[in-house]
Structures are given as structure tokens and as C-alpha cells.
């Protein structure tokens, strides 16, 4: 049974296209045009319920356009959303992203209610390693500090010395001032970082199920067939990164596009991000050798509405775990974002 089986469909009003004219104009180039009218009643109902609840909706850049542009108050990468959760005035936050992102928001805003529309929206990286694995690695490498990627559970963050994102991983690793660190869990991001620092990295073998699928052949095809610039996320395999014109985080990709303004670009990352950036850069043609994240796709307008209506799927983290994870995140925030774009 799906959410739409148990939720009444919000009523259509003939004035919706006029009321949401600006949004319709933005969405129609990004979605099949017949989809947009189907989304409008849900968008309208969510916006009304959001106002009644005094809630803030946050959406990751990998969310589909009807969510990213239609109902989100705050958009960005996982770190940006977590920081926004701590900084915003709202006491009720809906995180449209995957589970570790909602946990990070709760860790940095422990006194607020943080909801996620679908508890099953996971992450292959986060599920690739456990807190027990971190403790075992510490035993194998006594005294070596642990740097964990943000794409990890609260329990793993709690066993880490410091967290990093793809934007500041090199800086975080070097900030520890040690010759060797344990870097978790993304193997490909770890290899990318290792190529930019003299610090020795002990790597785990976690991989993003979206980014690991890309191949160097796909990247070369996009360049040769479409004369496209290649922009890749560092979670991609090394052979793909070697083909790219730019390698960077979710946020850095957008900044690169703003600076370079390429005629054609292939975004070698999650597909919805390219859709959302097309609205920001209408003069750039986006070639799409991209893959959809099945976990991000679990978030829909329908379950966002149900989440707000029933105040369901609240994120709860044990206090001791939250406190230790918060300390690791705060050590990262002290380093900040220093990625070269």
C-alpha cells in the first residue's frame, strides 16, 4: 500500500495555475509538462499545512524538482541543511533527504523536532559501516584518529574524532596534524583525498551506489559526442575523475557552473541535481549521463504531506550518542569550508 492509497488527493482548484504561475514556468522545462498540474494540488496543500504547523522544509540538491522548487524553504548540501536546522527559528523541521541527513540536523538542533518523510530513505555509504567497525579499526590502528564522511550514521559519527564533507575533506584531514588517519567510509573519496595530501589514509571499502556506477567510457562519450565539459563528484571512481574538467562537492559544482558558464556540461552525479541546476543556468545545455538515487526518490510530495499532517517519522538519537556525534561535527565546523572552486 502506498501513501496515495491512504491519503485523499488534495482538491484541484482552477486558480492554482495562476496562483503558482511562476513555479509552473520554472518546473515545465524540468519535468514532463503533463506532470506539473498533477503536482500543484499537493504543493498547495503542503504549503498550507507547513504554514499551519510553523514548519520549515529543507531539501537536498538531489531531491526532484517539484520538491526542491515547489515546497522547500531551504535547499543545499547535507552540511548546509544541518547548519540551517540549527540556525533557523522553526521548532519543526522536515528534512527531504536521506536518513543520515535528518540525523545530522537533529544532532546540531537537538531541541527541535526533526521529521523525515520516509524512514527507509537510506544510503549505501552510511549502511556500509557500523560503530563496531570503527572500534575494530581503532584497535587495529592504535592512536590513529578517525575522520568520517558526513554520509554516516549518528552512531558512527559518535565514534569518530571529526567529520568531513566532500568540500572540506582534505582540510579536515590535514587539520589533525598527524601523519596517518583512518578515513571512512567512501573508498573513492578517500583515494581522491589521498592524492591531495601527504597524510597516509587508511581506507574503508564503502561506495555510493549511485556514483560508483559511472564509467570513464560514459564520461568520454559525453565529451566526444556532445563537446560537453565534465563535472564529477569525488564519490565517482578514480577513472571517471581522471576524465573530468572539474571535481568537486555538490555546492562546488554549482559555483563552478556559475563561474565558467559552459555551453554544454555533463553532471556526473545524481540526476535530480542536474534538473535543479538547469533552472539556475538556462543558457547551459545539460547532458545527462546521470543516475537517480533510489533512496532520494523515496521522498515524494505525498509522503511530505503525510509527514506534516501526522507529525510522523521523528528522528530520535540517544543523548550520549548525539553529544559525541555533535562534538565530532563541531570539530569539522571549526575547520569550515575551504574547497577550491
GROMACS .gro file of C-alpha atoms in nm:
model
  341
    1UNK     CA    1   0.000   0.000   0.000
    2UNK     CA    2   0.136   0.342  -0.095
    3UNK     CA    3   0.083   0.680   0.067
    4UNK     CA    4  -0.152   0.777  -0.214
    5UNK     CA    5  -0.371   0.476  -0.130
    6UNK     CA    6  -0.446   0.612   0.216
    7UNK     CA    7  -0.429   0.988   0.160
    8UNK     CA    8  -0.712   1.176  -0.006
    9UNK     CA    9  -0.582   1.366  -0.307
   10UNK     CA   10  -0.590   1.740  -0.234
   11UNK     CA   11  -0.863   1.917  -0.424
   12UNK     CA   12  -0.787   2.081  -0.757
   13UNK     CA   13  -0.872   2.450  -0.786
   14UNK     CA   14  -0.897   2.622  -1.121
   15UNK     CA   15  -0.698   2.915  -0.988
   16UNK     CA   16  -0.393   2.701  -0.896
   17UNK     CA   17  -0.210   2.753  -1.229
   18UNK     CA   18  -0.248   3.129  -1.192
   19UNK     CA   19  -0.153   3.130  -0.825
   20UNK     CA   20   0.157   2.923  -0.896
   21UNK     CA   21   0.234   3.072  -1.237
   22UNK     CA   22   0.597   3.148  -1.154
   23UNK     CA   23   0.652   2.796  -1.022
   24UNK     CA   24   0.481   2.640  -1.326
   25UNK     CA   25   0.709   2.841  -1.555
   26UNK     CA   26   1.011   2.713  -1.363
   27UNK     CA   27   0.902   2.348  -1.346
   28UNK     CA   28   0.780   2.296  -1.702
   29UNK     CA   29   1.133   2.289  -1.855
   30UNK     CA   30   1.246   2.049  -1.581
   31UNK     CA   31   0.958   1.798  -1.577
   32UNK     CA   32   0.729   1.640  -1.836
   33UNK     CA   33   0.475   1.918  -1.884
   34UNK     CA   34   0.175   1.698  -1.803
   35UNK     CA   35   0.319   1.623  -1.460
   36UNK     CA   36   0.312   1.982  -1.337
   37UNK     CA   37  -0.068   2.016  -1.297
   38UNK     CA   38  -0.070   1.684  -1.107
   39UNK     CA   39   0.181   1.822  -0.857
   40UNK     CA   40   0.011   2.158  -0.794
   41UNK     CA   41  -0.263   2.038  -0.552
   42UNK     CA   42  -0.005   1.857  -0.339
   43UNK     CA   43   0.231   2.156  -0.343
   44UNK     CA   44  -0.054   2.387  -0.243
   45UNK     CA   45  -0.168   2.153   0.038
   46UNK     CA   46   0.188   2.114   0.171
   47UNK     CA   47   0.250   2.488   0.171
   48UNK     CA   48  -0.074   2.549   0.361
   49UNK     CA   49  -0.001   2.276   0.614
   50UNK     CA   50   0.356   2.396   0.653
   51UNK     CA   51   0.228   2.740   0.746
   52UNK     CA   52  -0.021   2.596   0.994
   53UNK     CA   53   0.250   2.389   1.161
   54UNK     CA   54   0.511   2.663   1.160
   55UNK     CA   55   0.743   2.415   0.990
   56UNK     CA   56   1.047   2.461   0.770
   57UNK     CA   57   1.105   2.217   0.484
   58UNK     CA   58   1.465   2.151   0.386
   59UNK     CA   59   1.554   1.972   0.062
   60UNK     CA   60   1.883   1.828  -0.052
   61UNK     CA   61   2.006   1.909  -0.402
   62UNK     CA   62   1.928   1.552  -0.509
   63UNK     CA   63   1.556   1.595  -0.449
   64UNK     CA   64   1.328   1.603  -0.753
   65UNK     CA   65   1.233   1.947  -0.892
   66UNK     CA   66   0.872   1.951  -0.769
   67UNK     CA   67   1.007   1.916  -0.413
   68UNK     CA   68   1.324   2.123  -0.449
   69UNK     CA   69   1.149   2.417  -0.617
   70UNK     CA   70   0.790   2.356  -0.511
   71UNK     CA   71   0.786   2.319  -0.132
   72UNK     CA   72   1.137   2.362   0.009
   73UNK     CA   73   1.219   2.668   0.217
   74UNK     CA   74   1.590   2.585   0.238
   75UNK     CA   75   1.795   2.387  -0.013
   76UNK     CA   76   2.156   2.275  -0.022
   77UNK     CA   77   2.401   2.001   0.060
   78UNK     CA   78   2.388   1.782   0.369
   79UNK     CA   79   2.612   2.004   0.583
   80UNK     CA   80   2.430   2.319   0.479
   81UNK     CA   81   2.094   2.171   0.574
   82UNK     CA   82   2.221   2.057   0.913
   83UNK     CA   83   2.362   2.402   0.987
   84UNK     CA   84   2.036   2.562   0.872
   85UNK     CA   85   1.843   2.337   1.110
   86UNK     CA   86   2.047   2.475   1.398
   87UNK     CA   87   2.021   2.835   1.280
   88UNK     CA   88   1.656   2.866   1.176
   89UNK     CA   89   1.383   2.984   1.412
   90UNK     CA   90   1.140   2.699   1.339
   91UNK     CA   91   1.090   2.430   1.603
   92UNK     CA   92   0.960   2.179   1.344
   93UNK     CA   93   1.185   2.074   1.056
   94UNK     CA   94   1.111   1.833   0.772
   95UNK     CA   95   1.427   1.703   0.605
   96UNK     CA   96   1.371   1.594   0.246
   97UNK     CA   97   1.678   1.382   0.203
   98UNK     CA   98   1.813   1.056   0.338
   99UNK     CA   99   1.826   0.933   0.696
  100UNK     CA  100   2.181   1.039   0.787
  101UNK     CA  101   2.095   1.396   0.680
  102UNK     CA  102   1.796   1.406   0.913
  103UNK     CA  103   2.016   1.266   1.191
  104UNK     CA  104   2.276   1.538   1.130
  105UNK     CA  105   2.006   1.803   1.153
  106UNK     CA  106   1.885   1.654   1.482
  107UNK     CA  107   2.241   1.634   1.617
  108UNK     CA  108   2.302   2.005   1.554
  109UNK     CA  109   1.948   2.103   1.660
  110UNK     CA  110   1.876   1.860   1.946
  111UNK     CA  111   1.594   2.065   2.094
  112UNK     CA  112   1.392   2.075   1.772
  113UNK     CA  113   1.157   1.821   1.621
  114UNK     CA  114   1.314   1.680   1.304
  115UNK     CA  115   1.096   1.468   1.075
  116UNK     CA  116   1.181   1.265   0.766
  117UNK     CA  117   0.904   1.169   0.523
  118UNK     CA  118   1.029   0.811   0.481
  119UNK     CA  119   1.239   0.628   0.740
  120UNK     CA  120   1.357   0.384   0.472
  121UNK     CA  121   1.537   0.657   0.276
  122UNK     CA  122   1.886   0.529   0.346
  123UNK     CA  123   2.235   0.550   0.197
  124UNK     CA  124   2.469   0.278   0.077
  125UNK     CA  125   2.765   0.461   0.229
  126UNK     CA  126   2.601   0.500   0.569
  127UNK     CA  127   2.498   0.134   0.573
  128UNK     CA  128   2.846   0.016   0.472
  129UNK     CA  129   2.996   0.073   0.818
  130UNK     CA  130   2.887   0.042   1.181
  131UNK     CA  131   3.010   0.180   1.511
  132UNK     CA  132   3.153  -0.167   1.585
  133UNK     CA  133   3.355  -0.147   1.262
  134UNK     CA  134   3.503   0.186   1.373
  135UNK     CA  135   3.602   0.043   1.712
  136UNK     CA  136   3.765  -0.255   1.538
  137UNK     CA  137   3.964  -0.023   1.312
  138UNK     CA  138   4.079   0.178   1.613
  139UNK     CA  139   4.202  -0.145   1.774
  140UNK     CA  140   4.394  -0.231   1.456
  141UNK     CA  141   4.550   0.117   1.436
  142UNK     CA  142   4.606   0.235   1.796
  143UNK     CA  143   4.624   0.609   1.837
  144UNK     CA  144   4.525   0.687   1.477
  145UNK     CA  145   4.240   0.939   1.462
  146UNK     CA  146   3.920   0.869   1.269
  147UNK     CA  147   3.783   1.108   1.007
  148UNK     CA  148   3.432   1.008   0.899
  149UNK     CA  149   3.246   1.139   0.600
  150UNK     CA  150   2.912   1.309   0.671
  151UNK     CA  151   2.742   1.017   0.490
  152UNK     CA  152   2.745   0.805   0.805
  153UNK     CA  153   2.505   0.723   1.086
  154UNK     CA  154   2.493   0.913   1.413
  155UNK     CA  155   2.643   0.607   1.584
  156UNK     CA  156   2.946   0.610   1.353
  157UNK     CA  157   2.987   0.986   1.393
  158UNK     CA  158   2.987   0.934   1.771
  159UNK     CA  159   3.287   0.700   1.741
  160UNK     CA  160   3.478   0.943   1.517
  161UNK     CA  161   3.721   1.220   1.606
  162UNK     CA  162   3.596   1.457   1.337
  163UNK     CA  163   3.352   1.461   1.045
  164UNK     CA  164   3.420   1.589   0.694
  165UNK     CA  165   3.229   1.658   0.375
  166UNK     CA  166   3.350   1.625   0.019
  167UNK     CA  167   3.401   2.003   0.028
  168UNK     CA  168   3.649   2.010   0.315
  169UNK     CA  169   3.785   1.656   0.345
  170UNK     CA  170   4.146   1.750   0.264
  171UNK     CA  171   4.143   2.040   0.509
  172UNK     CA  172   3.988   1.830   0.785
  173UNK     CA  173   4.244   1.552   0.739
  174UNK     CA  174   4.534   1.798   0.749
  175UNK     CA  175   4.389   1.992   1.043
  176UNK     CA  176   4.467   1.700   1.274
  177UNK     CA  177   4.841   1.749   1.228
  178UNK     CA  178   4.917   1.377   1.225
  179UNK     CA  179   5.092   1.157   0.966
  180UNK     CA  180   4.813   0.898   0.942
  181UNK     CA  181   4.434   0.891   0.973
  182UNK     CA  182   4.155   0.639   0.933
  183UNK     CA  183   3.920   0.776   0.665
  184UNK     CA  184   3.566   0.640   0.645
  185UNK     CA  185   3.368   0.509   0.466
  186UNK     CA  186   3.391   0.620   0.099
  187UNK     CA  187   3.682   0.447  -0.074
  188UNK     CA  188   3.674   0.666  -0.384
  189UNK     CA  189   3.651   0.994  -0.195
  190UNK     CA  190   3.936   0.865   0.023
  191UNK     CA  191   4.152   0.797  -0.282
  192UNK     CA  192   4.076   1.145  -0.414
  193UNK     CA  193   4.176   1.299  -0.081
  194UNK     CA  194   4.489   1.084  -0.058
  195UNK     CA  195   4.605   1.227  -0.390
  196UNK     CA  196   4.597   1.580  -0.244
  197UNK     CA  197   4.777   1.532   0.087
  198UNK     CA  198   5.089   1.374   0.233
  199UNK     CA  199   4.884   1.229   0.520
  200UNK     CA  200   4.853   0.850   0.494
  201UNK     CA  201   4.489   0.737   0.477
  202UNK     CA  202   4.360   0.401   0.599
  203UNK     CA  203   4.056   0.347   0.378
  204UNK     CA  204   3.731   0.157   0.417
  205UNK     CA  205   3.560  -0.003   0.119
  206UNK     CA  206   3.228   0.179   0.121
  207UNK     CA  207   3.092   0.313  -0.206
  208UNK     CA  208   2.798   0.527  -0.317
  209UNK     CA  209   2.567   0.305  -0.519
  210UNK     CA  210   2.486   0.599  -0.746
  211UNK     CA  211   2.833   0.733  -0.818
  212UNK     CA  212   3.017   0.401  -0.840
  213UNK     CA  213   2.812   0.308  -1.149
  214UNK     CA  214   2.968   0.576  -1.369
  215UNK     CA  215   3.241   0.473  -1.609
  216UNK     CA  216   3.524   0.652  -1.785
  217UNK     CA  217   3.370   0.543  -2.116
  218UNK     CA  218   3.047   0.728  -2.033
  219UNK     CA  219   3.246   1.039  -1.947
  220UNK     CA  220   3.447   1.025  -2.269
  221UNK     CA  221   3.130   0.971  -2.471
  222UNK     CA  222   2.972   1.284  -2.323
  223UNK     CA  223   3.280   1.487  -2.411
  224UNK     CA  224   3.333   1.346  -2.761
  225UNK     CA  225   2.970   1.316  -2.873
  226UNK     CA  226   2.837   1.639  -2.724
  227UNK     CA  227   3.150   1.852  -2.675
  228UNK     CA  228   3.048   1.881  -2.310
  229UNK     CA  229   3.252   1.986  -2.011
  230UNK     CA  230   3.262   1.715  -1.745
  231UNK     CA  231   3.188   1.790  -1.381
  232UNK     CA  232   3.217   1.497  -1.141
  233UNK     CA  233   3.155   1.428  -0.774
  234UNK     CA  234   3.455   1.281  -0.587
  235UNK     CA  235   3.248   0.975  -0.490
  236UNK     CA  236   3.294   0.859  -0.853
  237UNK     CA  237   3.560   0.600  -0.945
  238UNK     CA  238   3.912   0.738  -1.000
  239UNK     CA  239   3.898   0.661  -1.373
  240UNK     CA  240   3.595   0.890  -1.404
  241UNK     CA  241   3.757   1.169  -1.204
  242UNK     CA  242   4.061   1.149  -1.434
  243UNK     CA  243   3.835   1.241  -1.728
  244UNK     CA  244   3.666   1.535  -1.555
  245UNK     CA  245   3.726   1.904  -1.615
  246UNK     CA  246   3.625   1.972  -1.256
  247UNK     CA  247   3.586   1.752  -0.949
  248UNK     CA  248   3.400   1.892  -0.651
  249UNK     CA  249   3.125   1.875  -0.397
  250UNK     CA  250   2.758   1.938  -0.464
  251UNK     CA  251   2.797   2.305  -0.374
  252UNK     CA  252   3.125   2.347  -0.560
  253UNK     CA  253   2.970   2.213  -0.881
  254UNK     CA  254   2.714   2.491  -0.880
  255UNK     CA  255   2.981   2.753  -0.814
  256UNK     CA  256   3.191   2.616  -1.100
  257UNK     CA  257   2.896   2.643  -1.338
  258UNK     CA  258   2.832   2.999  -1.225
  259UNK     CA  259   3.193   3.094  -1.291
  260UNK     CA  260   3.260   2.901  -1.613
  261UNK     CA  261   2.916   2.923  -1.779
  262UNK     CA  262   2.984   2.632  -2.018
  263UNK     CA  263   2.771   2.590  -2.330
  264UNK     CA  264   2.725   2.219  -2.251
  265UNK     CA  265   2.801   2.024  -1.937
  266UNK     CA  266   2.766   1.665  -1.822
  267UNK     CA  267   2.698   1.644  -1.449
  268UNK     CA  268   2.843   1.311  -1.340
  269UNK     CA  269   2.640   1.283  -1.023
  270UNK     CA  270   2.282   1.223  -0.909
  271UNK     CA  271   2.035   1.309  -1.184
  272UNK     CA  272   1.797   1.538  -0.996
  273UNK     CA  273   2.080   1.779  -0.919
  274UNK     CA  274   2.124   1.843  -1.290
  275UNK     CA  275   1.749   1.904  -1.324
  276UNK     CA  276   1.754   2.158  -1.042
  277UNK     CA  277   2.061   2.339  -1.176
  278UNK     CA  278   1.902   2.372  -1.520
  279UNK     CA  279   1.661   2.622  -1.368
  280UNK     CA  280   1.953   2.829  -1.240
  281UNK     CA  281   2.158   2.811  -1.561
  282UNK     CA  282   1.908   2.822  -1.852
  283UNK     CA  283   2.174   2.906  -2.113
  284UNK     CA  284   2.374   2.590  -2.038
  285UNK     CA  285   2.273   2.264  -2.204
  286UNK     CA  286   2.285   1.977  -1.957
  287UNK     CA  287   2.389   1.639  -2.098
  288UNK     CA  288   2.265   1.372  -1.859
  289UNK     CA  289   2.488   1.068  -1.810
  290UNK     CA  290   2.341   1.062  -1.462
  291UNK     CA  291   2.189   0.810  -1.222
  292UNK     CA  292   1.897   0.852  -0.983
  293UNK     CA  293   1.944   0.777  -0.614
  294UNK     CA  294   1.673   0.524  -0.522
  295UNK     CA  295   1.678   0.645  -0.161
  296UNK     CA  296   1.629   1.011  -0.250
  297UNK     CA  297   1.345   0.905  -0.477
  298UNK     CA  298   1.159   0.762  -0.176
  299UNK     CA  299   1.077   1.120  -0.075
  300UNK     CA  300   0.760   1.236  -0.251
  301UNK     CA  301   0.512   1.519  -0.224
  302UNK     CA  302   0.262   1.267  -0.090
  303UNK     CA  303   0.475   1.146   0.200
  304UNK     CA  304   0.591   1.500   0.279
  305UNK     CA  305   0.224   1.590   0.320
  306UNK     CA  306   0.160   1.283   0.537
  307UNK     CA  307   0.469   1.361   0.744
  308UNK     CA  308   0.345   1.713   0.817
  309UNK     CA  309  -0.017   1.614   0.865
  310UNK     CA  310   0.057   1.336   1.116
  311UNK     CA  311   0.389   1.467   1.253
  312UNK     CA  312   0.532   1.124   1.179
  313UNK     CA  313   0.880   0.976   1.150
  314UNK     CA  314   1.055   1.187   1.412
  315UNK     CA  315   1.431   1.138   1.439
  316UNK     CA  316   1.540   1.023   1.785
  317UNK     CA  317   1.904   0.975   1.885
  318UNK     CA  318   2.026   0.861   2.230
  319UNK     CA  319   2.162   1.159   2.422
  320UNK     CA  320   2.513   1.019   2.470
  321UNK     CA  321   2.543   0.927   2.101
  322UNK     CA  322   2.412   1.267   1.997
  323UNK     CA  323   2.656   1.452   2.225
  324UNK     CA  324   2.961   1.266   2.094
  325UNK     CA  325   2.849   1.298   1.733
  326UNK     CA  326   2.788   1.670   1.786
  327UNK     CA  327   3.142   1.713   1.917
  328UNK     CA  328   3.281   1.548   1.601
  329UNK     CA  329   3.063   1.767   1.378
  330UNK     CA  330   3.163   2.080   1.566
  331UNK     CA  331   3.531   1.998   1.514
  332UNK     CA  332   3.457   1.992   1.142
  333UNK     CA  333   3.268   2.321   1.157
  334UNK     CA  334   3.573   2.479   1.320
  335UNK     CA  335   3.769   2.389   1.006
  336UNK     CA  336   3.493   2.521   0.780
  337UNK     CA  337   3.455   2.504   0.403
  338UNK     CA  338   3.776   2.573   0.217
  339UNK     CA  339   3.730   2.382  -0.105
  340UNK     CA  340   3.891   2.537  -0.409
  341UNK     CA  341   3.630   2.611  -0.675
   0.00000   0.00000   0.00000
